[in-house]
Amino acid sequence: MKNFNFKSATNTKEATKLATGRATFLAGGMSLLPAMKLRLAAYSDLINIKKIKSLSGIKVSSKSLRIGATTTHAEVSSSKEVGKSIPSLAVLADGIGDPQVRNSGSIANNDPAADYPSACLALNATIHTSKRKILADKFFTGMFETELKKGELIESIEFEVPEKSAYAKFPNPASRYAVVGVYVAKLKKEVRVAVTGAGSCVFRSKELENALSENFSPSAIDNINISNKNLNSDIHASAEYRSHIIKVMARKAVSSC
Ligand SMILES: Cc1cc2nc3c(=O)[nH]c(=O)nc-3n(C[C@H](O)[C@H](O)[C@H](O)COP(=O)(O)OP(=O)(O)OC[C@H]3O[C@@H](n4cnc5c(N)ncnc54)[C@H](O)[C@@H]3O)c2cc1C
C-alpha cells in the first residue's frame, strides 16, 4: 500500500500523460485507498485529479444535465440546478454514505452496490472521457469493470433530463450502499428502469420497462415476475428476497414520480 508515487495534475492532458504503466487516477480516494489498504489493488503511481478545475462543476440545459467527474456528492445533492432539473439525482446523491463520503465521487469504480450507475443507465447518460463519448448502456461491463481503457480519464457525465424520475433505495443500514436500488425514468422517447445492488453489475429491467411503458403507474408492477436467477445471495439478502425488493422499490419510485 505504501509503495507508490503521488503525483498531482493540473489539467486533463497532464493527467492522462502521467497515467502510464501501473498508474491510476485518485479522486476522493474513498474506494481506491481502502482497496489498496486491503491489498485488493496495487499501483505504482496515484495521479491526483482533484486539482483539475475543468473536471468539477454542474451545467444545465433544457435537454441535459452535465456533472464534472470530481464534483462531489454533496455538491450534487445541494445544487439548485440539479434540484430543479433532475430532483431524483439530488435525492440519490443525498443518500450516499455519510457526510464525509458525500464529499467525493466517482462512477469509474462500478461497485455493484453503488447508486450512480443506476442513474447513468436510467437517465440514458453519456460518459465524456479524455478520449471519447461512451453511452451508459455500454459503459458498465461487469463487477468493478467498465469500458474505460488504461489511462482514460472521465471528464464529465451528461444525463438526459427526464419528464419524470425517481430513485428508491433499500440501503444497507451500516454503509448505506444499496442492497437494492431502483431508478425509474420516464424520458421523452422511452421508459428506463435500472437496478443496482441486486446483481453483479447494475442492469436494466426489461420486465419493468415494458410494463411501465404500457402504463406508467405503480399498479403496472403488481403482476410482474422478476426472476432471481442472476441475482446476488449474500449475508445481507437472498436472491429471492432481492427479487421481491426490486418490485417494492420500483413501486415506491413510480409512486413518488
Ligand atoms: C463508508 C462508505 C460508504 C459508502 N456508501 C456509498 C453509498 O451508499 N452509495 C454509493 O454509491 N457509494 C458509496 N460509497 C462509495 C463512494 O461513493 C465513493 O465516493 C466512490 O465509490 C469513489 O469515489 P472517489 O471519488 O472517492 O474515487 P476514488 O476512490 O479516488 O477512485 C475510485 C476508482 O475510480 C477511479 N477514478 C476516479 N476518478 C476517475 C476519473 N475521473 N476517471 C477515471 N477513473 C477515475 C480511480 O482510479 C479508482 O480506480 C461509500 C464509500 C464509503 C467509504
PDB file of C-alpha atoms and ligand atoms in Angstrom:
ATOM      1  CA  MET A   1       0.000   0.000   0.000  1.00  0.00           C
ATOM      2  CA  LYS A   2       2.736   2.495   0.901  1.00  0.00           C
ATOM      3  CA  ASN A   3       4.952   1.930  -2.133  1.00  0.00           C
ATOM      4  CA  PHE A   4       3.542   4.358  -4.649  1.00  0.00           C
ATOM      5  CA  ASN A   5       4.403   7.748  -6.111  1.00  0.00           C
ATOM      6  CA  PHE A   6       1.918  10.561  -5.568  1.00  0.00           C
ATOM      7  CA  LYS A   7       1.592  12.972  -8.481  1.00  0.00           C
ATOM      8  CA  SER A   8      -0.802  15.866  -8.945  1.00  0.00           C
ATOM      9  CA  ALA A   9      -2.101  17.033 -12.315  1.00  0.00           C
ATOM     10  CA  THR A  10      -3.469  20.496 -13.015  1.00  0.00           C
ATOM     11  CA  ASN A  11      -5.087  19.723 -16.365  1.00  0.00           C
ATOM     12  CA  THR A  12      -6.527  16.668 -18.112  1.00  0.00           C
ATOM     13  CA  LYS A  13      -3.712  16.430 -20.674  1.00  0.00           C
ATOM     14  CA  GLU A  14      -1.129  16.258 -17.904  1.00  0.00           C
ATOM     15  CA  ALA A  15      -3.210  13.646 -16.015  1.00  0.00           C
ATOM     16  CA  THR A  16      -3.536  11.290 -18.986  1.00  0.00           C
ATOM     17  CA  LYS A  17       0.162  11.739 -19.838  1.00  0.00           C
ATOM     18  CA  LEU A  18       1.121  10.728 -16.285  1.00  0.00           C
ATOM     19  CA  ALA A  19      -1.204   7.700 -16.320  1.00  0.00           C
ATOM     20  CA  THR A  20       1.149   5.168 -17.853  1.00  0.00           C
ATOM     21  CA  GLY A  21       2.183   1.710 -16.650  1.00  0.00           C
ATOM     22  CA  ARG A  22       0.662   0.779 -13.292  1.00  0.00           C
ATOM     23  CA  ALA A  23      -0.654   4.259 -12.536  1.00  0.00           C
ATOM     24  CA  THR A  24      -4.250   5.156 -11.709  1.00  0.00           C
ATOM     25  CA  PHE A  25      -6.319   8.256 -11.025  1.00  0.00           C
ATOM     26  CA  LEU A  26      -7.102   9.355  -7.474  1.00  0.00           C
ATOM     27  CA  ALA A  27     -10.322  11.346  -6.979  1.00  0.00           C
ATOM     28  CA  GLY A  28     -11.717  11.291  -3.421  1.00  0.00           C
ATOM     29  CA  GLY A  29      -9.844   8.091  -2.533  1.00  0.00           C
ATOM     30  CA  MET A  30     -12.939   6.750  -0.734  1.00  0.00           C
ATOM     31  CA  SER A  31     -12.909   3.476  -2.665  1.00  0.00           C
ATOM     32  CA  LEU A  32      -9.362   3.353  -4.023  1.00  0.00           C
ATOM     33  CA  LEU A  33      -7.476   3.758  -0.721  1.00  0.00           C
ATOM     34  CA  PRO A  34      -9.440   1.073   1.194  1.00  0.00           C
ATOM     35  CA  ALA A  35      -8.897  -1.303  -1.768  1.00  0.00           C
ATOM     36  CA  MET A  36      -5.132  -0.623  -1.638  1.00  0.00           C
ATOM     37  CA  LYS A  37      -5.011  -0.919   2.147  1.00  0.00           C
ATOM     38  CA  LEU A  38      -6.746  -4.292   1.957  1.00  0.00           C
ATOM     39  CA  ARG A  39      -4.258  -5.271  -0.791  1.00  0.00           C
ATOM     40  CA  LEU A  40      -7.069  -5.810  -3.286  1.00  0.00           C
ATOM     41  CA  ALA A  41      -5.348  -3.351  -5.631  1.00  0.00           C
ATOM     42  CA  ALA A  42      -1.762  -2.097  -6.077  1.00  0.00           C
ATOM     43  CA  TYR A  43      -0.476   0.802  -8.177  1.00  0.00           C
ATOM     44  CA  SER A  44       2.938   2.356  -8.818  1.00  0.00           C
ATOM     45  CA  ASP A  45       1.584   5.918  -9.160  1.00  0.00           C
ATOM     46  CA  LEU A  46      -1.523   7.717  -7.947  1.00  0.00           C
ATOM     47  CA  ILE A  47      -2.431  10.707 -10.107  1.00  0.00           C
ATOM     48  CA  ASN A  48      -4.408  13.234  -8.085  1.00  0.00           C
ATOM     49  CA  ILE A  49      -7.118  14.759 -10.314  1.00  0.00           C
ATOM     50  CA  LYS A  50      -8.832  16.909  -7.663  1.00  0.00           C
ATOM     51  CA  LYS A  51      -6.789  19.980  -8.654  1.00  0.00           C
ATOM     52  CA  ILE A  52      -8.064  19.936 -12.242  1.00  0.00           C
ATOM     53  CA  LYS A  53     -10.599  22.751 -12.206  1.00  0.00           C
ATOM     54  CA  SER A  54     -12.270  21.783 -15.512  1.00  0.00           C
ATOM     55  CA  LEU A  55     -13.372  18.418 -14.016  1.00  0.00           C
ATOM     56  CA  SER A  56     -15.612  19.999 -11.395  1.00  0.00           C
ATOM     57  CA  GLY A  57     -18.966  21.710 -11.838  1.00  0.00           C
ATOM     58  CA  ILE A  58     -22.571  21.364 -12.990  1.00  0.00           C
ATOM     59  CA  LYS A  59     -24.010  22.608 -16.300  1.00  0.00           C
ATOM     60  CA  VAL A  60     -27.708  22.511 -17.182  1.00  0.00           C
ATOM     61  CA  SER A  61     -29.583  22.924 -20.457  1.00  0.00           C
ATOM     62  CA  SER A  62     -33.223  22.127 -21.256  1.00  0.00           C
ATOM     63  CA  LYS A  63     -32.235  18.681 -22.578  1.00  0.00           C
ATOM     64  CA  SER A  64     -29.353  17.569 -20.386  1.00  0.00           C
ATOM     65  CA  LEU A  65     -27.529  17.983 -17.121  1.00  0.00           C
ATOM     66  CA  ARG A  66     -23.754  17.584 -17.139  1.00  0.00           C
ATOM     67  CA  ILE A  67     -21.781  16.851 -13.970  1.00  0.00           C
ATOM     68  CA  GLY A  68     -17.991  17.114 -13.880  1.00  0.00           C
ATOM     69  CA  ALA A  69     -16.087  13.997 -12.804  1.00  0.00           C
ATOM     70  CA  THR A  70     -14.798  15.381  -9.499  1.00  0.00           C
ATOM     71  CA  THR A  71     -17.994  17.179  -8.477  1.00  0.00           C
ATOM     72  CA  THR A  72     -18.797  15.867  -5.018  1.00  0.00           C
ATOM     73  CA  HIS A  73     -21.953  14.009  -3.984  1.00  0.00           C
ATOM     74  CA  ALA A  74     -22.568  16.898  -1.525  1.00  0.00           C
ATOM     75  CA  GLU A  75     -22.407  19.459  -4.342  1.00  0.00           C
ATOM     76  CA  VAL A  76     -24.871  17.435  -6.441  1.00  0.00           C
ATOM     77  CA  SER A  77     -27.306  16.949  -3.554  1.00  0.00           C
ATOM     78  CA  SER A  78     -27.333  20.647  -2.615  1.00  0.00           C
ATOM     79  CA  SER A  79     -27.294  22.064  -6.168  1.00  0.00           C
ATOM     80  CA  LYS A  80     -30.317  24.209  -7.023  1.00  0.00           C
ATOM     81  CA  GLU A  81     -29.823  23.416 -10.730  1.00  0.00           C
ATOM     82  CA  VAL A  82     -29.916  19.646 -10.097  1.00  0.00           C
ATOM     83  CA  GLY A  83     -32.898  20.066  -7.741  1.00  0.00           C
ATOM     84  CA  LYS A  84     -34.804  21.865 -10.478  1.00  0.00           C
ATOM     85  CA  SER A  85     -33.723  19.817 -13.488  1.00  0.00           C
ATOM     86  CA  ILE A  86     -33.476  16.203 -12.143  1.00  0.00           C
ATOM     87  CA  PRO A  87     -34.554  16.230  -8.457  1.00  0.00           C
ATOM     88  CA  SER A  88     -34.234  12.429  -8.233  1.00  0.00           C
ATOM     89  CA  LEU A  89     -30.481  12.767  -8.834  1.00  0.00           C
ATOM     90  CA  ALA A  90     -30.152  15.157  -5.885  1.00  0.00           C
ATOM     91  CA  VAL A  91     -32.060  12.624  -3.741  1.00  0.00           C
ATOM     92  CA  LEU A  92     -29.717   9.837  -4.883  1.00  0.00           C
ATOM     93  CA  ALA A  93     -26.591  11.867  -4.064  1.00  0.00           C
ATOM     94  CA  ASP A  94     -28.009  12.787  -0.651  1.00  0.00           C
ATOM     95  CA  GLY A  95     -28.454   9.087   0.203  1.00  0.00           C
ATOM     96  CA  ILE A  96     -24.842   8.060  -0.445  1.00  0.00           C
ATOM     97  CA  GLY A  97     -22.798   7.014   2.605  1.00  0.00           C
ATOM     98  CA  ASP A  98     -22.361   9.699   5.247  1.00  0.00           C
ATOM     99  CA  PRO A  99     -21.322  13.385   5.067  1.00  0.00           C
ATOM    100  CA  GLN A 100     -17.619  12.519   4.786  1.00  0.00           C
ATOM    101  CA  VAL A 101     -18.201  10.116   1.904  1.00  0.00           C
ATOM    102  CA  ARG A 102     -20.539  12.631   0.295  1.00  0.00           C
ATOM    103  CA  ASN A 103     -17.548  14.869  -0.318  1.00  0.00           C
ATOM    104  CA  SER A 104     -16.126  12.738  -3.114  1.00  0.00           C
ATOM    105  CA  GLY A 105     -17.495  10.886  -6.106  1.00  0.00           C
ATOM    106  CA  SER A 106     -16.818   8.522  -8.998  1.00  0.00           C
ATOM    107  CA  ILE A 107     -18.525   6.046 -11.317  1.00  0.00           C
ATOM    108  CA  ALA A 108     -15.268   4.546 -12.595  1.00  0.00           C
ATOM    109  CA  ASN A 109     -15.237   2.098  -9.699  1.00  0.00           C
ATOM    110  CA  ASN A 110     -18.553   0.483 -10.767  1.00  0.00           C
ATOM    111  CA  ASP A 111     -19.181  -1.084  -7.375  1.00  0.00           C
ATOM    112  CA  PRO A 112     -22.151  -3.454  -7.859  1.00  0.00           C
ATOM    113  CA  ALA A 113     -23.981  -1.743  -4.957  1.00  0.00           C
ATOM    114  CA  ALA A 114     -23.214   1.884  -5.895  1.00  0.00           C
ATOM    115  CA  ASP A 115     -26.014   4.341  -6.592  1.00  0.00           C
ATOM    116  CA  TYR A 116     -24.770   6.495  -9.501  1.00  0.00           C
ATOM    117  CA  PRO A 117     -24.500   3.675 -12.074  1.00  0.00           C
ATOM    118  CA  SER A 118     -28.289   3.233 -11.841  1.00  0.00           C
ATOM    119  CA  ALA A 119     -28.828   6.951 -12.515  1.00  0.00           C
ATOM    120  CA  CYS A 120     -26.477   6.753 -15.515  1.00  0.00           C
ATOM    121  CA  LEU A 121     -28.392   3.828 -17.044  1.00  0.00           C
ATOM    122  CA  ALA A 122     -31.904   5.108 -16.301  1.00  0.00           C
ATOM    123  CA  LEU A 123     -31.175   8.661 -17.439  1.00  0.00           C
ATOM    124  CA  ASN A 124     -29.514   7.459 -20.665  1.00  0.00           C
ATOM    125  CA  ALA A 125     -26.274   9.185 -19.668  1.00  0.00           C
ATOM    126  CA  THR A 126     -23.255   9.836 -21.832  1.00  0.00           C
ATOM    127  CA  ILE A 127     -19.864   9.499 -20.178  1.00  0.00           C
ATOM    128  CA  HIS A 128     -17.420  12.044 -21.605  1.00  0.00           C
ATOM    129  CA  THR A 129     -13.810  10.880 -21.302  1.00  0.00           C
ATOM    130  CA  SER A 130     -10.424  12.198 -22.358  1.00  0.00           C
ATOM    131  CA  LYS A 131     -10.740  10.034 -25.495  1.00  0.00           C
ATOM    132  CA  ARG A 132     -14.434   9.678 -26.466  1.00  0.00           C
ATOM    133  CA  LYS A 133     -18.101   9.653 -25.518  1.00  0.00           C
ATOM    134  CA  ILE A 134     -19.457   6.380 -24.104  1.00  0.00           C
ATOM    135  CA  LEU A 135     -23.166   5.623 -23.675  1.00  0.00           C
ATOM    136  CA  ALA A 136     -24.021   4.338 -20.192  1.00  0.00           C
ATOM    137  CA  ASP A 137     -25.561   1.233 -21.819  1.00  0.00           C
ATOM    138  CA  LYS A 138     -22.045   0.290 -22.989  1.00  0.00           C
ATOM    139  CA  PHE A 139     -20.059   1.659 -20.033  1.00  0.00           C
ATOM    140  CA  PHE A 140     -20.786  -0.765 -17.162  1.00  0.00           C
ATOM    141  CA  THR A 141     -19.387  -4.092 -18.324  1.00  0.00           C
ATOM    142  CA  GLY A 142     -19.204  -6.206 -15.131  1.00  0.00           C
ATOM    143  CA  MET A 143     -18.431  -6.241 -11.409  1.00  0.00           C
ATOM    144  CA  PHE A 144     -15.952  -3.355 -10.821  1.00  0.00           C
ATOM    145  CA  GLU A 145     -15.414  -3.359 -14.603  1.00  0.00           C
ATOM    146  CA  THR A 146     -16.095  -0.587 -17.090  1.00  0.00           C
ATOM    147  CA  GLU A 147     -15.436   0.171 -20.729  1.00  0.00           C
ATOM    148  CA  LEU A 148     -12.617   2.586 -19.675  1.00  0.00           C
ATOM    149  CA  LYS A 149      -9.217   1.815 -21.168  1.00  0.00           C
ATOM    150  CA  LYS A 150      -5.876   2.261 -19.373  1.00  0.00           C
ATOM    151  CA  GLY A 151      -5.198   5.953 -18.712  1.00  0.00           C
ATOM    152  CA  GLU A 152      -8.648   7.068 -19.915  1.00  0.00           C
ATOM    153  CA  LEU A 153      -9.990   9.849 -17.712  1.00  0.00           C
ATOM    154  CA  ILE A 154     -13.689  10.529 -17.105  1.00  0.00           C
ATOM    155  CA  GLU A 155     -14.244  14.256 -17.561  1.00  0.00           C
ATOM    156  CA  SER A 156     -17.999  14.552 -17.035  1.00  0.00           C
ATOM    157  CA  ILE A 157     -21.292  12.705 -17.109  1.00  0.00           C
ATOM    158  CA  GLU A 158     -24.201  14.068 -19.103  1.00  0.00           C
ATOM    159  CA  PHE A 159     -27.691  12.953 -18.027  1.00  0.00           C
ATOM    160  CA  GLU A 160     -30.806  13.299 -20.180  1.00  0.00           C
ATOM    161  CA  VAL A 161     -33.410  15.476 -18.434  1.00  0.00           C
ATOM    162  CA  PRO A 162     -36.446  13.192 -17.959  1.00  0.00           C
ATOM    163  CA  GLU A 163     -40.159  14.061 -17.870  1.00  0.00           C
ATOM    164  CA  LYS A 164     -40.376  12.220 -14.544  1.00  0.00           C
ATOM    165  CA  SER A 165     -37.914  10.215 -12.486  1.00  0.00           C
ATOM    166  CA  ALA A 166     -37.307   8.834  -9.013  1.00  0.00           C
ATOM    167  CA  TYR A 167     -34.808   6.653  -7.173  1.00  0.00           C
ATOM    168  CA  ALA A 168     -35.752   4.304  -4.337  1.00  0.00           C
ATOM    169  CA  LYS A 169     -33.086   2.508  -2.321  1.00  0.00           C
ATOM    170  CA  PHE A 170     -33.226  -0.243   0.281  1.00  0.00           C
ATOM    171  CA  PRO A 171     -29.909   0.605   1.959  1.00  0.00           C
ATOM    172  CA  ASN A 172     -27.500  -1.451   3.962  1.00  0.00           C
ATOM    173  CA  PRO A 173     -28.001   0.146   7.405  1.00  0.00           C
ATOM    174  CA  ALA A 174     -24.246   0.372   8.076  1.00  0.00           C
ATOM    175  CA  SER A 175     -22.707   1.640   4.810  1.00  0.00           C
ATOM    176  CA  ARG A 176     -25.834   2.974   3.053  1.00  0.00           C
ATOM    177  CA  TYR A 177     -24.759   1.098  -0.076  1.00  0.00           C
ATOM    178  CA  ALA A 178     -27.760  -0.347  -1.951  1.00  0.00           C
ATOM    179  CA  VAL A 179     -28.935  -3.833  -1.021  1.00  0.00           C
ATOM    180  CA  VAL A 180     -31.304  -2.980  -3.861  1.00  0.00           C
ATOM    181  CA  GLY A 181     -31.759   0.387  -5.581  1.00  0.00           C
ATOM    182  CA  VAL A 182     -34.188   1.082  -8.425  1.00  0.00           C
ATOM    183  CA  TYR A 183     -34.024   4.183 -10.624  1.00  0.00           C
ATOM    184  CA  VAL A 184     -37.110   4.818 -12.767  1.00  0.00           C
ATOM    185  CA  ALA A 185     -37.087   7.436 -15.530  1.00  0.00           C
ATOM    186  CA  LYS A 186     -39.802   8.443 -17.986  1.00  0.00           C
ATOM    187  CA  LEU A 187     -37.810  10.007 -20.796  1.00  0.00           C
ATOM    188  CA  LYS A 188     -39.229  11.742 -23.846  1.00  0.00           C
ATOM    189  CA  LYS A 189     -38.940   8.616 -26.028  1.00  0.00           C
ATOM    190  CA  GLU A 190     -38.862   5.685 -23.592  1.00  0.00           C
ATOM    191  CA  VAL A 191     -39.169   4.446 -20.029  1.00  0.00           C
ATOM    192  CA  ARG A 192     -35.944   3.168 -18.456  1.00  0.00           C
ATOM    193  CA  VAL A 193     -35.553   1.245 -15.216  1.00  0.00           C
ATOM    194  CA  ALA A 194     -32.115   0.491 -13.771  1.00  0.00           C
ATOM    195  CA  VAL A 195     -31.418  -1.800 -10.826  1.00  0.00           C
ATOM    196  CA  THR A 196     -28.319  -1.664  -8.640  1.00  0.00           C
ATOM    197  CA  GLY A 197     -27.208  -3.750  -5.646  1.00  0.00           C
ATOM    198  CA  ALA A 198     -29.120  -6.821  -6.788  1.00  0.00           C
ATOM    199  CA  GLY A 199     -26.716  -8.368  -9.282  1.00  0.00           C
ATOM    200  CA  SER A 200     -23.005  -8.484 -10.077  1.00  0.00           C
ATOM    201  CA  CYS A 201     -23.366  -5.237 -12.038  1.00  0.00           C
ATOM    202  CA  VAL A 202     -26.047  -2.590 -12.496  1.00  0.00           C
ATOM    203  CA  PHE A 203     -28.644  -3.679 -15.090  1.00  0.00           C
ATOM    204  CA  ARG A 204     -31.809  -2.531 -16.853  1.00  0.00           C
ATOM    205  CA  SER A 205     -35.009  -4.455 -16.097  1.00  0.00           C
ATOM    206  CA  LYS A 206     -36.805  -5.157 -19.374  1.00  0.00           C
ATOM    207  CA  GLU A 207     -39.809  -6.585 -17.467  1.00  0.00           C
ATOM    208  CA  LEU A 208     -40.319  -3.345 -15.538  1.00  0.00           C
ATOM    209  CA  GLU A 209     -39.578  -1.160 -18.568  1.00  0.00           C
ATOM    210  CA  ASN A 210     -42.161  -2.986 -20.720  1.00  0.00           C
ATOM    211  CA  ALA A 211     -44.849  -2.823 -18.044  1.00  0.00           C
ATOM    212  CA  LEU A 212     -44.236   0.853 -17.253  1.00  0.00           C
ATOM    213  CA  SER A 213     -44.100   1.797 -20.942  1.00  0.00           C
ATOM    214  CA  GLU A 214     -47.675   0.482 -21.263  1.00  0.00           C
ATOM    215  CA  ASN A 215     -48.917   2.060 -18.074  1.00  0.00           C
ATOM    216  CA  PHE A 216     -46.681   4.346 -16.001  1.00  0.00           C
ATOM    217  CA  SER A 217     -48.303   3.637 -12.637  1.00  0.00           C
ATOM    218  CA  PRO A 218     -47.451   1.570  -9.517  1.00  0.00           C
ATOM    219  CA  SER A 219     -50.229  -0.941 -10.303  1.00  0.00           C
ATOM    220  CA  ALA A 220     -48.470  -1.886 -13.570  1.00  0.00           C
ATOM    221  CA  ILE A 221     -45.781  -3.558 -11.470  1.00  0.00           C
ATOM    222  CA  ASP A 222     -48.119  -5.831  -9.478  1.00  0.00           C
ATOM    223  CA  ASN A 223     -48.209  -8.828 -11.836  1.00  0.00           C
ATOM    224  CA  ILE A 224     -44.596  -8.772 -12.989  1.00  0.00           C
ATOM    225  CA  ASN A 225     -42.319 -11.673 -12.218  1.00  0.00           C
ATOM    226  CA  ILE A 226     -38.689 -10.680 -11.544  1.00  0.00           C
ATOM    227  CA  SER A 227     -36.509 -13.747 -11.948  1.00  0.00           C
ATOM    228  CA  ASN A 228     -33.956 -14.314  -9.176  1.00  0.00           C
ATOM    229  CA  LYS A 229     -31.730 -16.417 -11.466  1.00  0.00           C
ATOM    230  CA  ASN A 230     -28.807 -13.985 -11.750  1.00  0.00           C
ATOM    231  CA  LEU A 231     -29.317 -12.060  -8.508  1.00  0.00           C
ATOM    232  CA  ASN A 232     -26.881 -11.931  -5.575  1.00  0.00           C
ATOM    233  CA  SER A 233     -27.301 -14.033  -2.451  1.00  0.00           C
ATOM    234  CA  ASP A 234     -25.147 -12.925   0.483  1.00  0.00           C
ATOM    235  CA  ILE A 235     -25.265 -12.224   4.218  1.00  0.00           C
ATOM    236  CA  HIS A 236     -27.468  -9.175   3.589  1.00  0.00           C
ATOM    237  CA  ALA A 237     -30.209 -10.743   1.454  1.00  0.00           C
ATOM    238  CA  SER A 238     -31.043 -13.845  -0.566  1.00  0.00           C
ATOM    239  CA  ALA A 239     -31.677 -13.700  -4.324  1.00  0.00           C
ATOM    240  CA  GLU A 240     -35.399 -14.418  -3.692  1.00  0.00           C
ATOM    241  CA  TYR A 241     -35.604 -11.517  -1.234  1.00  0.00           C
ATOM    242  CA  ARG A 242     -33.801  -9.189  -3.647  1.00  0.00           C
ATOM    243  CA  SER A 243     -36.204 -10.039  -6.485  1.00  0.00           C
ATOM    244  CA  HIS A 244     -39.102  -9.127  -4.171  1.00  0.00           C
ATOM    245  CA  ILE A 245     -37.417  -5.878  -3.046  1.00  0.00           C
ATOM    246  CA  ILE A 246     -36.821  -4.850  -6.683  1.00  0.00           C
ATOM    247  CA  LYS A 247     -40.606  -4.755  -7.165  1.00  0.00           C
ATOM    248  CA  VAL A 248     -41.162  -2.946  -3.864  1.00  0.00           C
ATOM    249  CA  MET A 249     -38.529  -0.292  -4.705  1.00  0.00           C
ATOM    250  CA  ALA A 250     -39.845   0.084  -8.274  1.00  0.00           C
ATOM    251  CA  ARG A 251     -43.373   0.672  -6.954  1.00  0.00           C
ATOM    252  CA  LYS A 252     -42.032   3.179  -4.425  1.00  0.00           C
ATOM    253  CA  ALA A 253     -40.084   5.048  -7.127  1.00  0.00           C
ATOM    254  CA  VAL A 254     -43.024   5.220  -9.552  1.00  0.00           C
ATOM    255  CA  SER A 255     -45.332   6.395  -6.729  1.00  0.00           C
ATOM    256  CA  SER A 256     -43.008   9.275  -5.944  1.00  0.00           C
ATOM    257  CA  CYS A 257     -42.557  10.420  -9.569  1.00  0.00           C
TER     258      CYS A 257
HETATM  259  C1  LIG B   1     -18.226   4.239   4.274  1.00  0.00           C
HETATM  260  C2  LIG B   1     -18.567   4.371   2.814  1.00  0.00           C
HETATM  261  C3  LIG B   1     -19.897   4.353   2.434  1.00  0.00           C
HETATM  262  C4  LIG B   1     -20.243   4.473   1.087  1.00  0.00           C
HETATM  263  N1  LIG B   1     -21.562   4.432   0.744  1.00  0.00           N
HETATM  264  C5  LIG B   1     -21.903   4.542  -0.550  1.00  0.00           C
HETATM  265  C6  LIG B   1     -23.281   4.502  -0.938  1.00  0.00           C
HETATM  266  O1  LIG B   1     -24.201   4.452  -0.120  1.00  0.00           O
HETATM  267  N2  LIG B   1     -23.557   4.567  -2.264  1.00  0.00           N
HETATM  268  C7  LIG B   1     -22.574   4.687  -3.226  1.00  0.00           C
HETATM  269  O2  LIG B   1     -22.884   4.735  -4.397  1.00  0.00           O
HETATM  270  N3  LIG B   1     -21.269   4.742  -2.876  1.00  0.00           N
HETATM  271  C8  LIG B   1     -20.915   4.675  -1.576  1.00  0.00           C
HETATM  272  N4  LIG B   1     -19.593   4.749  -1.237  1.00  0.00           N
HETATM  273  C9  LIG B   1     -18.578   4.942  -2.294  1.00  0.00           C
HETATM  274  C10 LIG B   1     -18.430   6.428  -2.553  1.00  0.00           C
HETATM  275  O3  LIG B   1     -19.465   6.917  -3.376  1.00  0.00           O
HETATM  276  C11 LIG B   1     -17.090   6.746  -3.215  1.00  0.00           C
HETATM  277  O4  LIG B   1     -17.001   8.101  -3.153  1.00  0.00           O
HETATM  278  C12 LIG B   1     -16.919   6.337  -4.676  1.00  0.00           C
HETATM  279  O5  LIG B   1     -17.133   4.993  -4.902  1.00  0.00           O
HETATM  280  C13 LIG B   1     -15.490   6.583  -5.129  1.00  0.00           C
HETATM  281  O6  LIG B   1     -15.318   7.922  -5.340  1.00  0.00           O
HETATM  282  P1  LIG B   1     -13.922   8.625  -5.070  1.00  0.00           P
HETATM  283  O7  LIG B   1     -14.004   9.991  -5.656  1.00  0.00           O
HETATM  284  O8  LIG B   1     -13.526   8.534  -3.635  1.00  0.00           O
HETATM  285  O9  LIG B   1     -12.956   7.772  -6.027  1.00  0.00           O
HETATM  286  P2  LIG B   1     -11.548   7.081  -5.717  1.00  0.00           P
HETATM  287  O10 LIG B   1     -11.641   6.171  -4.541  1.00  0.00           O
HETATM  288  O11 LIG B   1     -10.483   8.122  -5.708  1.00  0.00           O
HETATM  289  O12 LIG B   1     -11.403   6.239  -7.070  1.00  0.00           O
HETATM  290  C14 LIG B   1     -12.130   5.031  -7.281  1.00  0.00           C
HETATM  291  C15 LIG B   1     -11.708   4.423  -8.631  1.00  0.00           C
HETATM  292  O13 LIG B   1     -12.144   5.260  -9.708  1.00  0.00           O
HETATM  293  C16 LIG B   1     -11.008   5.692 -10.494  1.00  0.00           C
HETATM  294  N5  LIG B   1     -11.289   7.085 -10.891  1.00  0.00           N
HETATM  295  C17 LIG B   1     -11.632   8.117 -10.053  1.00  0.00           C
HETATM  296  N6  LIG B   1     -11.900   9.224 -10.783  1.00  0.00           N
HETATM  297  C18 LIG B   1     -11.722   8.882 -12.103  1.00  0.00           C
HETATM  298  C19 LIG B   1     -11.858   9.580 -13.331  1.00  0.00           C
HETATM  299  N7  LIG B   1     -12.222  10.873 -13.385  1.00  0.00           N
HETATM  300  N8  LIG B   1     -11.615   8.926 -14.497  1.00  0.00           N
HETATM  301  C20 LIG B   1     -11.249   7.619 -14.483  1.00  0.00           C
HETATM  302  N9  LIG B   1     -11.106   6.899 -13.343  1.00  0.00           N
HETATM  303  C21 LIG B   1     -11.335   7.517 -12.165  1.00  0.00           C
HETATM  304  C22 LIG B   1      -9.800   5.546  -9.572  1.00  0.00           C
HETATM  305  O14 LIG B   1      -8.602   5.376 -10.290  1.00  0.00           O
HETATM  306  C23 LIG B   1     -10.180   4.292  -8.770  1.00  0.00           C
HETATM  307  O15 LIG B   1      -9.911   3.143  -9.513  1.00  0.00           O
HETATM  308  C24 LIG B   1     -19.223   4.632   0.101  1.00  0.00           C
HETATM  309  C25 LIG B   1     -17.876   4.667   0.476  1.00  0.00           C
HETATM  310  C26 LIG B   1     -17.535   4.540   1.819  1.00  0.00           C
HETATM  311  C27 LIG B   1     -16.085   4.615   2.202  1.00  0.00           C
END
